mmCIF file of C-alpha atoms in Angstrom:
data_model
loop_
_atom_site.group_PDB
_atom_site.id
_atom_site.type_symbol
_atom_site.label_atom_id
_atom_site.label_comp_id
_atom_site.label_asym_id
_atom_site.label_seq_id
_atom_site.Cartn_x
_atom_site.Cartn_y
_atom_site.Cartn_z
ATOM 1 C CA UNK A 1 78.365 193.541 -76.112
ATOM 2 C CA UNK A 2 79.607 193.065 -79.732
ATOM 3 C CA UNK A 3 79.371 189.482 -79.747
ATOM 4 C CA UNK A 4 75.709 189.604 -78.272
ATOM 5 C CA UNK A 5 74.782 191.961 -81.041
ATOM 6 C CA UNK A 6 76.268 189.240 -83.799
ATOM 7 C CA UNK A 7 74.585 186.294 -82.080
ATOM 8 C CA UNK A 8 71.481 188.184 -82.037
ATOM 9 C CA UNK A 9 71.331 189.362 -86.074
ATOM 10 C CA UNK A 10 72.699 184.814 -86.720
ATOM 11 C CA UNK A 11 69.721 184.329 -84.728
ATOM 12 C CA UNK A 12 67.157 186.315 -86.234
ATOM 13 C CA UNK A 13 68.533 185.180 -89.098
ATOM 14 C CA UNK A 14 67.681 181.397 -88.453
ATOM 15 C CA UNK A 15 64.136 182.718 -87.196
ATOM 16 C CA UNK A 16 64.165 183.854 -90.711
ATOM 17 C CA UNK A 17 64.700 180.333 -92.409
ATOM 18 C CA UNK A 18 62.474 177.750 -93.331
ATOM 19 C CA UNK A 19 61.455 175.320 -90.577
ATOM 20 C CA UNK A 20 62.480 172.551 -92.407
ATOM 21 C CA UNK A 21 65.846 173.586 -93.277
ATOM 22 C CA UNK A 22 68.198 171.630 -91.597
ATOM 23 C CA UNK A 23 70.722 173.490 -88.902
ATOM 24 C CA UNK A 24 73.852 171.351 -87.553
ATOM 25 C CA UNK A 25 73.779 170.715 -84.004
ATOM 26 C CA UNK A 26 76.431 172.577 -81.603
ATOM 27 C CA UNK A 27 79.635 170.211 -81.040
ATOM 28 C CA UNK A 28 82.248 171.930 -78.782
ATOM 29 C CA UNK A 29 81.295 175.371 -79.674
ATOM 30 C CA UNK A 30 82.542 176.463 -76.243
ATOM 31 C CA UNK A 31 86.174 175.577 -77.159
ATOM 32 C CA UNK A 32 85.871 176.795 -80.831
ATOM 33 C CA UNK A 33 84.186 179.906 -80.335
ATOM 34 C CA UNK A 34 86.042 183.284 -81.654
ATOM 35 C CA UNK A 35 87.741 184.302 -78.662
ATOM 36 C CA UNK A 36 86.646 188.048 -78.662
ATOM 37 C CA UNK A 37 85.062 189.797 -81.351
ATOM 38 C CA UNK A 38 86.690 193.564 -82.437
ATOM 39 C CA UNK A 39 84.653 194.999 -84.925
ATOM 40 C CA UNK A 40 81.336 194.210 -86.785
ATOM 41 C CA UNK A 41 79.606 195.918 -89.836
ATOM 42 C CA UNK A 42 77.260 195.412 -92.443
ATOM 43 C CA UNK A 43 74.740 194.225 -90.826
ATOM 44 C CA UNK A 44 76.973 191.185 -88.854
ATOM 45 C CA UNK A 45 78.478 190.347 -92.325
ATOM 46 C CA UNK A 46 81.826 191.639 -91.648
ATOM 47 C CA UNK A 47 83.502 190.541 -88.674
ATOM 48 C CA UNK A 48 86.871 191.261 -87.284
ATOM 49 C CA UNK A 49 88.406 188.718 -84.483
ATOM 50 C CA UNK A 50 90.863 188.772 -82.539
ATOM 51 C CA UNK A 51 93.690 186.144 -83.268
ATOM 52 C CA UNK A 52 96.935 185.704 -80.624
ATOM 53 C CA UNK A 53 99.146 182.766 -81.595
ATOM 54 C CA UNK A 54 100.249 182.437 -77.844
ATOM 55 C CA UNK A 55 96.531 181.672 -76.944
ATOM 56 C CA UNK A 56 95.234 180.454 -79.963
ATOM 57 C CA UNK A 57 97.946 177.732 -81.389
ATOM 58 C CA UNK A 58 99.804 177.655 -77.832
ATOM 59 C CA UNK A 59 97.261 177.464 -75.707
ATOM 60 C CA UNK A 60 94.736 174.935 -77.515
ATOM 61 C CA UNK A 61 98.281 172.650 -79.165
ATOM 62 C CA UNK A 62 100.057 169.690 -76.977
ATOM 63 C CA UNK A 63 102.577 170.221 -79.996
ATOM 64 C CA UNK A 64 102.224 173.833 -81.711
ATOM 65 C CA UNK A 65 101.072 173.673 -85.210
ATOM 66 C CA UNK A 66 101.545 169.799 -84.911
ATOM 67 C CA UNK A 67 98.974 167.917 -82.496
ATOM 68 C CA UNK A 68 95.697 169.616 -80.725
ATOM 69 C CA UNK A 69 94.973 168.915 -77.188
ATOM 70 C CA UNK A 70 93.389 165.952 -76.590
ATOM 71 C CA UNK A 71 89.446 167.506 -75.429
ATOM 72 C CA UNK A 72 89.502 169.548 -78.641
ATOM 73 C CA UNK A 73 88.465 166.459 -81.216
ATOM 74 C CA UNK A 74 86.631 163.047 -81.254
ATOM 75 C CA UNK A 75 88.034 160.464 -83.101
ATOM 76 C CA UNK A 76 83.960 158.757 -83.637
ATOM 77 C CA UNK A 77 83.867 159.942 -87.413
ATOM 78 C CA UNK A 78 86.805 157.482 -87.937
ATOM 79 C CA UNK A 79 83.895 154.832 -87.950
ATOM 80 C CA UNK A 80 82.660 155.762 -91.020
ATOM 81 C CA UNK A 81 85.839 157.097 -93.008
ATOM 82 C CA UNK A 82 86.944 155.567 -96.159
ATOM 83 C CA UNK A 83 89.990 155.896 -98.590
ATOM 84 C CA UNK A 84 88.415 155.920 -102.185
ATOM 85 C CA UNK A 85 88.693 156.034 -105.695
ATOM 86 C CA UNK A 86 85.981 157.357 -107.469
ATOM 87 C CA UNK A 87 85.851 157.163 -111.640
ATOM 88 C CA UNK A 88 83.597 159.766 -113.350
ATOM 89 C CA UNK A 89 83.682 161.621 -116.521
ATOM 90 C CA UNK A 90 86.968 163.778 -115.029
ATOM 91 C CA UNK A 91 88.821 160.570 -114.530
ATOM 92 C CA UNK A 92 90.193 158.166 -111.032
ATOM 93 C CA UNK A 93 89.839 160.655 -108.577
ATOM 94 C CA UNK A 94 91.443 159.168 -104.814
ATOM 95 C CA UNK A 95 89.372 160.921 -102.109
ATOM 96 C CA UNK A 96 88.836 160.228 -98.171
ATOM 97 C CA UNK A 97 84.773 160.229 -97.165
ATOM 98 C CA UNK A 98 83.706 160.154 -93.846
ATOM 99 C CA UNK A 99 79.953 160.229 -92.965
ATOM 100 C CA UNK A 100 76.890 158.903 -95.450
ATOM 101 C CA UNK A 101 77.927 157.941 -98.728
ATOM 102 C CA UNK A 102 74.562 158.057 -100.129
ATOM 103 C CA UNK A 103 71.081 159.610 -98.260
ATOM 104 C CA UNK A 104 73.798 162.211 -97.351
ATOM 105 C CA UNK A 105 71.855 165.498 -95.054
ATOM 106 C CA UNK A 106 74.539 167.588 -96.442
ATOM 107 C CA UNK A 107 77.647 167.417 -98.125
ATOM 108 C CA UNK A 108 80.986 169.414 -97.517
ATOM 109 C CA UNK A 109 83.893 169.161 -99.784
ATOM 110 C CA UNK A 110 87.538 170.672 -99.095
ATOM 111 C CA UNK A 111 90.134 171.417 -101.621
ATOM 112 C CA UNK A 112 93.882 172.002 -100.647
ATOM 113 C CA UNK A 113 95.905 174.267 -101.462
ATOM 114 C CA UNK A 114 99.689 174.279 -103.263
ATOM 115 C CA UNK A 115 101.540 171.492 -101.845
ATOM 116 C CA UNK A 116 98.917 169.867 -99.937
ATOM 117 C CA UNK A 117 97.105 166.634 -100.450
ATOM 118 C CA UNK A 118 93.556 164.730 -99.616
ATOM 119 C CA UNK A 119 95.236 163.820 -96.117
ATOM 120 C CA UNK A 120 95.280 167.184 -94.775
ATOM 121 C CA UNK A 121 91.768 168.277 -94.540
ATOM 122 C CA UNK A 122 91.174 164.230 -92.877
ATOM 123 C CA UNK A 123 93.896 165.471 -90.615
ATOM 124 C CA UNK A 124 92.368 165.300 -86.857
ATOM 125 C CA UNK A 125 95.017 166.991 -84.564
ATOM 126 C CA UNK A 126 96.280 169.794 -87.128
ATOM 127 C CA UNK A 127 94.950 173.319 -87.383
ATOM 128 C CA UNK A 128 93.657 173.092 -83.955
ATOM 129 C CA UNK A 129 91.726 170.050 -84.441
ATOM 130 C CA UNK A 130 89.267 172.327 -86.449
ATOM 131 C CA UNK A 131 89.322 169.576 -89.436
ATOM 132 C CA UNK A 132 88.293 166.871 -86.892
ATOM 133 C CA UNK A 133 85.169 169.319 -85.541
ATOM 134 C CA UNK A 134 84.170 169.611 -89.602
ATOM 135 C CA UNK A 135 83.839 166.100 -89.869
ATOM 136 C CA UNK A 136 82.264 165.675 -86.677
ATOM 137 C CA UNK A 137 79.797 168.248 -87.895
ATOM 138 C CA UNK A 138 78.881 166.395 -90.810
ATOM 139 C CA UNK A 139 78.682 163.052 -89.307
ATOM 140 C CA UNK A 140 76.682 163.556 -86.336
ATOM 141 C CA UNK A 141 74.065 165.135 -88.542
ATOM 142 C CA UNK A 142 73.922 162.247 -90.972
ATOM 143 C CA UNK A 143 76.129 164.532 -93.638
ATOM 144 C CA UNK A 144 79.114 163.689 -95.678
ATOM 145 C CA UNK A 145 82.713 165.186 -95.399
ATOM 146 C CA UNK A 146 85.157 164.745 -98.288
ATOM 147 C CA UNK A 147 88.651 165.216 -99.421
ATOM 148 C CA UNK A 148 89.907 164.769 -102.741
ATOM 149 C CA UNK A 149 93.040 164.559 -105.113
ATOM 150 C CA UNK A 150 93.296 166.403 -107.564
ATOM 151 C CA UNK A 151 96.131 166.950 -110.524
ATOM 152 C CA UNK A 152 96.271 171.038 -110.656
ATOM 153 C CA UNK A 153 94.569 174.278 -109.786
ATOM 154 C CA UNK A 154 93.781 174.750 -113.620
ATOM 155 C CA UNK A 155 91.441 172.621 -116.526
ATOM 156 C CA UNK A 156 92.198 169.231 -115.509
ATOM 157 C CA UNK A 157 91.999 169.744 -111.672
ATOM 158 C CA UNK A 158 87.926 171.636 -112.092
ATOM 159 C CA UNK A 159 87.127 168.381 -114.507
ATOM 160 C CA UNK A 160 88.060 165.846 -111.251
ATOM 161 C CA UNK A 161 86.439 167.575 -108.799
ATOM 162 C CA UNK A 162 83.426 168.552 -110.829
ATOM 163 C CA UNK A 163 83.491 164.771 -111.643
ATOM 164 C CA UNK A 164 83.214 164.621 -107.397
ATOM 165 C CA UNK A 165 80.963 166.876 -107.030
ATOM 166 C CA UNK A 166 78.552 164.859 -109.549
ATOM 167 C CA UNK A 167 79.163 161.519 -108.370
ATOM 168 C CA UNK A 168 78.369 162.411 -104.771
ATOM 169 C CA UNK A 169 75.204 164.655 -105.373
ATOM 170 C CA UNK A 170 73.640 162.238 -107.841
ATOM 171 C CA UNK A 171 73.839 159.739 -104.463
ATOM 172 C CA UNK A 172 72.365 162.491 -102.062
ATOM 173 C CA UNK A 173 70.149 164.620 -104.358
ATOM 174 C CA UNK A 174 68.554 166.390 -101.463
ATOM 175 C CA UNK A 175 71.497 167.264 -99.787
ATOM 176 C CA UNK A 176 72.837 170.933 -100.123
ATOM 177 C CA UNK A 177 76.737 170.711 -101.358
ATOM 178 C CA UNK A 178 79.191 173.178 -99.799
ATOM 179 C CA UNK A 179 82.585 173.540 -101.618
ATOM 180 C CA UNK A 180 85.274 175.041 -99.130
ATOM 181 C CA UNK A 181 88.714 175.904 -100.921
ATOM 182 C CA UNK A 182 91.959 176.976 -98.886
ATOM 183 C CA UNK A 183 95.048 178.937 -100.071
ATOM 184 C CA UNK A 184 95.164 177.983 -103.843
ATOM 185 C CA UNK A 185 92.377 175.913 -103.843
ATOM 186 C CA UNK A 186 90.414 179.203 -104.317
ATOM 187 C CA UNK A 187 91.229 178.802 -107.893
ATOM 188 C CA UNK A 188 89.164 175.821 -108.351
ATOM 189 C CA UNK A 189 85.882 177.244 -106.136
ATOM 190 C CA UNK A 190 86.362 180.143 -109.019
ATOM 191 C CA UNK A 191 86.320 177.719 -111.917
ATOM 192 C CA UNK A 192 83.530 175.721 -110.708
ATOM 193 C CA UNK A 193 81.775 179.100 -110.009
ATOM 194 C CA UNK A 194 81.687 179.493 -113.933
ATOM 195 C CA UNK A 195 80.430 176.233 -114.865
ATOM 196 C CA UNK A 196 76.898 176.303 -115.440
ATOM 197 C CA UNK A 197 76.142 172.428 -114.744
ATOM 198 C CA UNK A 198 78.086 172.362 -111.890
ATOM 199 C CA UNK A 199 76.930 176.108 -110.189
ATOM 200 C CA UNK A 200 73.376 174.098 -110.251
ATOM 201 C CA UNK A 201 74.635 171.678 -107.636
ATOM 202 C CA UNK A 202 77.106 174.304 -104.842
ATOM 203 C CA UNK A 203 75.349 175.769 -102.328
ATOM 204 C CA UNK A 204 77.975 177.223 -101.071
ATOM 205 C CA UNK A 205 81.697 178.533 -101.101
ATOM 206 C CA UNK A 206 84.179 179.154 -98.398
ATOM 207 C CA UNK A 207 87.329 180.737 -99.317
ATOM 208 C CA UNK A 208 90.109 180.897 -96.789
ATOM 209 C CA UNK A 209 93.218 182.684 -96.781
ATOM 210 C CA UNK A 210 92.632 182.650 -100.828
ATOM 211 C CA UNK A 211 92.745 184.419 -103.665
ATOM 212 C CA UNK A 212 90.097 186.479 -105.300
ATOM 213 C CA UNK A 213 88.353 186.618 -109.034
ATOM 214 C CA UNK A 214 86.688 189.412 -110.358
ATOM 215 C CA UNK A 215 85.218 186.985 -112.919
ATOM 216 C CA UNK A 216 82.907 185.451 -110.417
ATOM 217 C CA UNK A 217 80.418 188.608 -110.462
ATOM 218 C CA UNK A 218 78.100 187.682 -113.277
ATOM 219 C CA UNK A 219 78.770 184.192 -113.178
ATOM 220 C CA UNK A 220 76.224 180.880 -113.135
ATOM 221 C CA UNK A 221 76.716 180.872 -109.455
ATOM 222 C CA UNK A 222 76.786 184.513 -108.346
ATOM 223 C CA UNK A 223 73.408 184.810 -110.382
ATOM 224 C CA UNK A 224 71.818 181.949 -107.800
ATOM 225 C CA UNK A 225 73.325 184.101 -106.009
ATOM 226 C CA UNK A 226 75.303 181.416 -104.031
ATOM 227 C CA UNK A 227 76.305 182.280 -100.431
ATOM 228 C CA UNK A 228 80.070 182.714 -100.208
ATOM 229 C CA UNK A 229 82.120 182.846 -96.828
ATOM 230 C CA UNK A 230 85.639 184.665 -97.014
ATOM 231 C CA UNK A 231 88.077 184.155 -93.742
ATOM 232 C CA UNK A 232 91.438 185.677 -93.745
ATOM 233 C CA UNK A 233 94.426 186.980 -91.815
ATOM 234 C CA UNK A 234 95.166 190.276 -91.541
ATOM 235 C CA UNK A 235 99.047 189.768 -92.167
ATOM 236 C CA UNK A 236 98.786 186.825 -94.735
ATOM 237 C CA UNK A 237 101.508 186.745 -96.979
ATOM 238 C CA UNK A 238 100.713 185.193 -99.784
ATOM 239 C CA UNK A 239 97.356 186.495 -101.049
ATOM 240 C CA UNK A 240 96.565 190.393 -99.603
ATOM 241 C CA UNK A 241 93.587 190.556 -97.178
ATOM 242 C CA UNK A 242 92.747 194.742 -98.515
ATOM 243 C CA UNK A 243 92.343 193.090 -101.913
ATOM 244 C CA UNK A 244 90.513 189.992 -100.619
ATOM 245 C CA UNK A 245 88.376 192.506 -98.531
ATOM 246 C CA UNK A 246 87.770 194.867 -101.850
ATOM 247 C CA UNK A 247 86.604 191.729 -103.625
ATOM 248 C CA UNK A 248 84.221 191.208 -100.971
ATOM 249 C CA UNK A 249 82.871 194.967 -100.995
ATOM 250 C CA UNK A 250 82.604 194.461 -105.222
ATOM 251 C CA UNK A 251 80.255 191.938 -104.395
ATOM 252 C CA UNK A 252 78.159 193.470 -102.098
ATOM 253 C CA UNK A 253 77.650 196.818 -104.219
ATOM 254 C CA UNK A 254 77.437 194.777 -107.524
ATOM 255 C CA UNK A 255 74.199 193.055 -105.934
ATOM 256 C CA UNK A 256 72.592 194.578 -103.205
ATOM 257 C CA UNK A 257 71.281 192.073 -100.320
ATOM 258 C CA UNK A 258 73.869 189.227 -101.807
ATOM 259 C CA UNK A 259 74.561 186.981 -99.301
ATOM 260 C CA UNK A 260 78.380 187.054 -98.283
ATOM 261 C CA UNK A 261 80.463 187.320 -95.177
ATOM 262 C CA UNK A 262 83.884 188.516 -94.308
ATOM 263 C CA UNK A 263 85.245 187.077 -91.241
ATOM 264 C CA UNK A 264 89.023 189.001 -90.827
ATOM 265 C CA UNK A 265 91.503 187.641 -88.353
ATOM 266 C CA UNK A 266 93.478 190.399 -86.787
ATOM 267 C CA UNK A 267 96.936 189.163 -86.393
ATOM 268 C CA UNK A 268 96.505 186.083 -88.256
ATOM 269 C CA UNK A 269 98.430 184.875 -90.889
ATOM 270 C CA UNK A 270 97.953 182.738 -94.227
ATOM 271 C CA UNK A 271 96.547 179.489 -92.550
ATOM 272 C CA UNK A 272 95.010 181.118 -89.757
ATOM 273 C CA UNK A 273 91.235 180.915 -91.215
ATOM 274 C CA UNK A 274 91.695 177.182 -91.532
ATOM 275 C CA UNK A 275 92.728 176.931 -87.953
ATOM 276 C CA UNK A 276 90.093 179.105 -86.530
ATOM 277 C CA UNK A 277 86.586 179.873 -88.665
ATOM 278 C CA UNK A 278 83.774 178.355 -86.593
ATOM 279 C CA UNK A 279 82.371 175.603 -89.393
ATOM 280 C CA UNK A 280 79.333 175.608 -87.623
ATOM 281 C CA UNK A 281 78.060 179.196 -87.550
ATOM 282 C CA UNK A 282 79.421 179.486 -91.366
ATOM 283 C CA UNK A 283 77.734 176.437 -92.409
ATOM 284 C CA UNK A 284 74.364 177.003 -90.269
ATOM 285 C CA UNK A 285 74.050 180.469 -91.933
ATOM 286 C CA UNK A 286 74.937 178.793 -95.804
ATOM 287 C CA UNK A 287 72.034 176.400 -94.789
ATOM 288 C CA UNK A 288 69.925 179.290 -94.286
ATOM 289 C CA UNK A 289 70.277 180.940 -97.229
ATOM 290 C CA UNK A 290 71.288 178.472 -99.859
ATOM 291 C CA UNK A 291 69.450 178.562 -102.504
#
């Protein structure tokens, strides 16, 4: 019943968009659907779902945490995936593309977090294979997927991927640019949040299983009033889901109607938004709303 009440307000809420604006076509949404839905509030902005590691890294992994089942990815996007080095204003940056390199739909870049590299969001049998349904998204709809390199989560890291971010839009103008940041990668979605060349070309942030910044309200980008996405495990670790959550309520009451969602995973931990947010519902509903 709960679910049916969310798909109906995501509905509406496409009814609600311009008919032009472009929507990504379903691709295994059977197998990557939430698996039940606990609580929703605000409207369908806050969501709670249910997350079992048994069923939900057991049940969908030939090797847990290591390799997906084989029905869970396609391997297509391969086709079109490159291993580049881009030079811009920030410096060499070494990405992986898959999809349109120019004439891009759509656009969505990932940044790591501590410890991880360009390879893991190319990755197509981790996380549950959700990386490899990402990709697919973007390149069955004539979009762009990329993963870059970068040297830290501070100055010199937000000058590389800013130099990315340029680069790529300046070859797909039209395209709407999503920037989704995991773990400590949040840090750089925050810094590019304040710059007020580069807030003119995100339409979009996803945060998972990151941290938060009070600095954002006010910002370039919260004044576009950029749609953000938060997903995050109820026992993560490393950064606390009440004080990701607060963040999210700050935002809400410091700009009525400002369009943000809170997916929580009950039981999940610090990489479980990675494994399990449904890229297609979060990205149809940025597409939506993007300014």
């Amino acid at each position: 019943m709960i679910r049916s009440f969310i798909f109906a307000v995501l509905a509406l809420a496409f009814l609600g968009a311009p008919a032009s604006a472009l929507q990504l076509e379903p691709y295994k949404d059977d197998l990557f659907a939430y698996p039940e839905i606990l609580k929703t509030s605000d409207g369908g902005d806050y969501v709670v779902v249910d997350y079992n590691e048994m069923r939900d890294i057991n049940g969908r992994d030939q090797v847990p945490e290591r390799r997906v089942k084989q029905n869970y990815i396609s391997l297509q996007p391969k086709r079109s995936q490159k291993d580049l080095v881009v030079r811009t204003d920030g410096g060499s940056t070494k990405l992986i593309a898959a999809g349109k390199l120019s004439g891009a739909s759509v656009i969505t870049i990932y940044l790591h977090g501590q410890g991880g590299n360009r390879q893991q969001g190319m990755n197509d049998f981790t996380f549950g294979g959700n990386f490899n349904r990402l990709k697919n998204l973007m390149v069955r709809s004539g979009g762009l997927y990329i993963t870059p390199e970068f040297t830290d989560f501070g100055d010199k890291g937000e000058n590389e991927v800013a130099g990315v971010i340029d680069y790529f839009k300046a070859q797909s103008p039209q395209a709407k640019l999503f920037v989704a940041c995991g773990s400590m990668g949040g840090a750089l979605c925050w810094k590019l949040a304040q710059d007020a060349e580069t807030s003119r070309k995100i339409s979009g942030l996803i945060i998972l299983g990151s941290l938060w910044d009070e600095h954002f309200i006010g910002s370039p980008t919260f004044k576009r009033r950029v749609p953000v996405f938060f997903g995050h495990g109820s026992r993560d670790p490393v950064f606390s889901v009440d004080k990701q959550h607060a963040f999210y309520e700050n935002i809400r009451t410091s700009a009525p109607g400002y369009p943000v969602r809170f997916h929580r995973f009950e039981g999940g931990n610090h990489g479980t938004p990675i494994r399990m947010t449904d890229w297609r519902e979060v990205l149809n509903w940025m597409l939506s709303v993007a300014p």
